[in-house]
Amino acid sequence: MVSTKFIKRLDTKYKIRFNNPKLLEEAFTHSSYANEHPENGTRDYEKLEFLGDAVLELAISDYLYRNFRNLNEGELTRMRSNIVDTEGFAEFAQKFGFPAEINLGHGEEKAGARSRKTLLEDVFEAFNGALFLDQGMEAVEHFLSLTVYPLIDAGKFDASRDYKTDLQELLQQDGPVKIEYEVLKEEQLPSNFTVQLVVNGKVLSEGQGHNKKAAEQEAAKSALGKLN
Amino acid sequence: MVSTKFIKRLDTKYKIRFNNPKLLEEAFTHSSYANEHPENGTRDYEKLEFLGDAVLELAISDYLYRNFRNLNEGELTRMRSNIVDTEGFAEFAQKFGFPAEINLGHGEEKAGARSRKTLLEDVFEAFNGALFLDQGMEAVEHFLSLTVYPLIDAGKFDASRDYKTDLQELLQQDGPVKIEYEVLKEEQLPSNFTVQLVVNGKVLSEGQGHNKKAAEQEAAKSALGKLN
């Protein structure tokens, strides 16, 4: 059962009071617990997680679109995927005191599931799915405005390093230099690219990746490692 | 320029009238056109596509969650990914007369981009992103209720075949049979699995995939091919 203390904390800190407390309970119920306690009739959080995943994706996309006008689509996408990932969501769940509230079965408890990042991510998504069902998108956005959005504004999820750009800047600090990435090998099933980086006609490094772009990044990273 | 005929059709068929027509224009503008016509000042659709992708994901997830109560999370996820894919969205775009309205650069026009499925998918997402910005989620849901949701209800996107289940049903029609999937090989970078299907101790087939699950499906598919 979600604790009274937690319910009170949701109210005082985030002004969240569930109209349907069953939804909150469901968001914190792992399948292992639901299986062990059929008498409670509480469903596990999986369907709420399915919905919450999409709720968070839109809330965060919308926030980025409206507040980072200068970023192009590629930069927005990279920033979104920095936010919407297991690590990040698990960290939020931890920060807001979610782990202690999760209804877990005995086996999973013993196996340390309470601190498992994928489970914490699931619960964070399910909680937002429940909040969306209970009070709509505005309530989710209000919760995120008190928790996640400030971290976005503080730059916590800024686009990760772009090695190709870094390398170009390093090589061209004294003027233009011809930089080429040549595909050496492209394997099928699943596709695996090997790319060769040629600077002014001289092979500098190689990189591998599941697509050309990733392989180029790896080649640039390797070149940076050699050059720095 | 989006044609007057199309604007009229949006109004009469779907009751959609954009408050900000610039958003509609942006949704139909490919980068190749924006680059060739900087004097128009119209941005390309890429940022609207970023947003529209998340808008559609939530609208469809929400619809499935509320209307397919009997499906579990795995079934909902499979159905969602059957709907939210390139083929499907491109088909919608085609059906609603989007291709003729796309602003394309000369090179892309010559290269046949107007019927390229990935481009049609992008424009369908961008259009829904524009509608969301212009009139909110309700307008998107209204549009989908006239176009996409009826196809969902008609079973067009029902969970695709699950070969493992099909094979199990076929093999076990006369009683229990031991079915094992053994990982033969697991390659790194990117991971590629080879799985061997063993039925009652006898190797029946092999399958490859980018993860174990996909490889198992392939093995089951191959076995079904041999058995049917």
mmCIF file of C-alpha atoms in Angstrom, chain A residues 23 26 43 46-51 53-55 57-58 60-66 68-74 76-78 80 132-133 137 141 187-192 208-210, chain B residues 23 26 43 46-51 53-55 57-58 60-66 68-74 76-78 80 132-133 137 141 187-192 208-210:
data_model
loop_
_atom_site.group_PDB
_atom_site.id
_atom_site.type_symbol
_atom_site.label_atom_id
_atom_site.label_comp_id
_atom_site.label_asym_id
_atom_site.label_seq_id
_atom_site.Cartn_x
_atom_site.Cartn_y
_atom_site.Cartn_z
ATOM 1 C CA LEU A 23 -4.887 4.534 -9.914
ATOM 2 C CA GLU A 26 -1.892 0.541 -9.410
ATOM 3 C CA ARG A 43 -3.682 -4.567 -11.092
ATOM 4 C CA GLU A 46 2.148 -2.256 -16.828
ATOM 5 C CA LYS A 47 -0.768 -0.705 -18.679
ATOM 6 C CA LEU A 48 -0.280 2.606 -16.889
ATOM 7 C CA GLU A 49 3.367 2.441 -17.882
ATOM 8 C CA PHE A 50 2.339 1.934 -21.543
ATOM 9 C CA LEU A 51 0.291 5.124 -21.331
ATOM 10 C CA ASP A 53 5.552 6.513 -21.535
ATOM 11 C CA ALA A 54 3.623 8.384 -24.241
ATOM 12 C CA VAL A 55 2.411 11.046 -21.789
ATOM 13 C CA GLU A 57 7.198 11.808 -24.362
ATOM 14 C CA LEU A 58 4.651 14.443 -25.378
ATOM 15 C CA ILE A 60 8.710 16.805 -22.663
ATOM 16 C CA SER A 61 8.621 17.251 -26.464
ATOM 17 C CA ASP A 62 6.129 20.083 -26.084
ATOM 18 C CA TYR A 63 8.231 21.751 -23.392
ATOM 19 C CA LEU A 64 11.386 21.527 -25.495
ATOM 20 C CA TYR A 65 9.602 22.751 -28.630
ATOM 21 C CA ARG A 66 8.225 25.828 -26.879
ATOM 22 C CA PHE A 68 14.247 25.940 -26.917
ATOM 23 C CA ARG A 69 13.350 27.853 -30.068
ATOM 24 C CA ASN A 70 16.939 28.047 -31.248
ATOM 25 C CA LEU A 71 17.520 24.312 -31.395
ATOM 26 C CA ASN A 72 16.978 22.454 -34.644
ATOM 27 C CA GLU A 73 15.093 19.165 -34.904
ATOM 28 C CA GLY A 74 18.234 17.036 -34.484
ATOM 29 C CA LEU A 76 15.727 18.685 -29.908
ATOM 30 C CA THR A 77 15.614 14.953 -30.587
ATOM 31 C CA ARG A 78 18.999 14.401 -28.948
ATOM 32 C CA ARG A 80 14.640 14.552 -25.640
ATOM 33 C CA PHE A 132 -2.842 11.841 -16.693
ATOM 34 C CA LEU A 133 -5.857 9.548 -16.407
ATOM 35 C CA MET A 137 -2.223 16.594 -19.151
ATOM 36 C CA GLU A 141 2.768 19.340 -16.755
ATOM 37 C CA GLU A 187 27.393 -5.588 -43.215
ATOM 38 C CA GLN A 188 23.841 -6.785 -43.283
ATOM 39 C CA LEU A 189 21.699 -8.489 -40.660
ATOM 40 C CA PRO A 190 21.903 -6.290 -38.705
ATOM 41 C CA SER A 191 23.740 -3.574 -40.559
ATOM 42 C CA ASN A 192 27.175 -2.734 -39.239
ATOM 43 C CA GLN A 208 32.222 1.100 -36.338
ATOM 44 C CA GLY A 209 28.544 1.614 -35.712
ATOM 45 C CA HIS A 210 25.062 0.359 -36.473
ATOM 46 C CA LEU B 23 1.724 26.392 -39.276
ATOM 47 C CA GLU B 26 5.259 24.802 -42.461
ATOM 48 C CA ARG B 43 10.481 26.984 -42.207
ATOM 49 C CA GLU B 46 11.207 19.080 -39.165
ATOM 50 C CA LYS B 47 10.460 20.672 -35.795
ATOM 51 C CA LEU B 48 6.727 20.120 -36.256
ATOM 52 C CA GLU B 49 7.505 16.500 -37.070
ATOM 53 C CA PHE B 50 9.486 16.204 -33.809
ATOM 54 C CA LEU B 51 6.417 17.387 -31.913
ATOM 55 C CA ASP B 53 5.527 12.250 -33.513
ATOM 56 C CA ALA B 54 4.921 12.553 -29.749
ATOM 57 C CA VAL B 55 1.406 13.935 -30.257
ATOM 58 C CA GLU B 57 2.087 8.502 -29.935
ATOM 59 C CA LEU B 58 0.023 9.808 -27.024
ATOM 60 C CA ILE B 60 -3.062 6.612 -30.136
ATOM 61 C CA SER B 61 -1.825 5.185 -26.814
ATOM 62 C CA ASP B 62 -4.668 6.917 -25.004
ATOM 63 C CA TYR B 63 -7.225 5.623 -27.498
ATOM 64 C CA LEU B 64 -5.939 2.064 -27.231
ATOM 65 C CA TYR B 65 -5.780 2.226 -23.422
ATOM 66 C CA ARG B 66 -9.391 3.399 -23.119
ATOM 67 C CA PHE B 68 -9.144 -2.077 -25.666
ATOM 68 C CA ARG B 69 -9.548 -2.873 -21.980
ATOM 69 C CA ASN B 70 -9.016 -6.581 -22.496
ATOM 70 C CA LEU B 71 -5.562 -6.290 -24.023
ATOM 71 C CA ASN B 72 -2.506 -6.558 -21.804
ATOM 72 C CA GLU B 73 0.461 -4.208 -21.985
ATOM 73 C CA GLY B 74 2.370 -6.364 -24.473
ATOM 74 C CA LEU B 76 -1.239 -2.813 -26.529
ATOM 75 C CA THR B 77 2.414 -2.086 -27.309
ATOM 76 C CA ARG B 78 2.394 -4.373 -30.335
ATOM 77 C CA ARG B 80 0.569 0.708 -31.094
ATOM 78 C CA PHE B 132 -1.804 20.356 -31.892
ATOM 79 C CA LEU B 133 -0.027 23.721 -31.662
ATOM 80 C CA MET B 137 -4.974 17.809 -28.368
ATOM 81 C CA GLU B 141 -8.224 13.557 -31.472
ATOM 82 C CA GLU B 187 27.894 -11.341 -31.723
ATOM 83 C CA GLN B 188 28.775 -7.917 -30.482
ATOM 84 C CA LEU B 189 28.807 -4.552 -32.212
ATOM 85 C CA PRO B 190 25.967 -4.584 -32.982
ATOM 86 C CA SER B 191 24.613 -7.643 -31.276
ATOM 87 C CA ASN B 192 23.409 -10.401 -33.556
ATOM 88 C CA GLN B 208 18.925 -14.856 -36.546
ATOM 89 C CA GLY B 209 17.952 -11.492 -35.111
ATOM 90 C CA HIS B 210 19.230 -8.369 -33.429
#
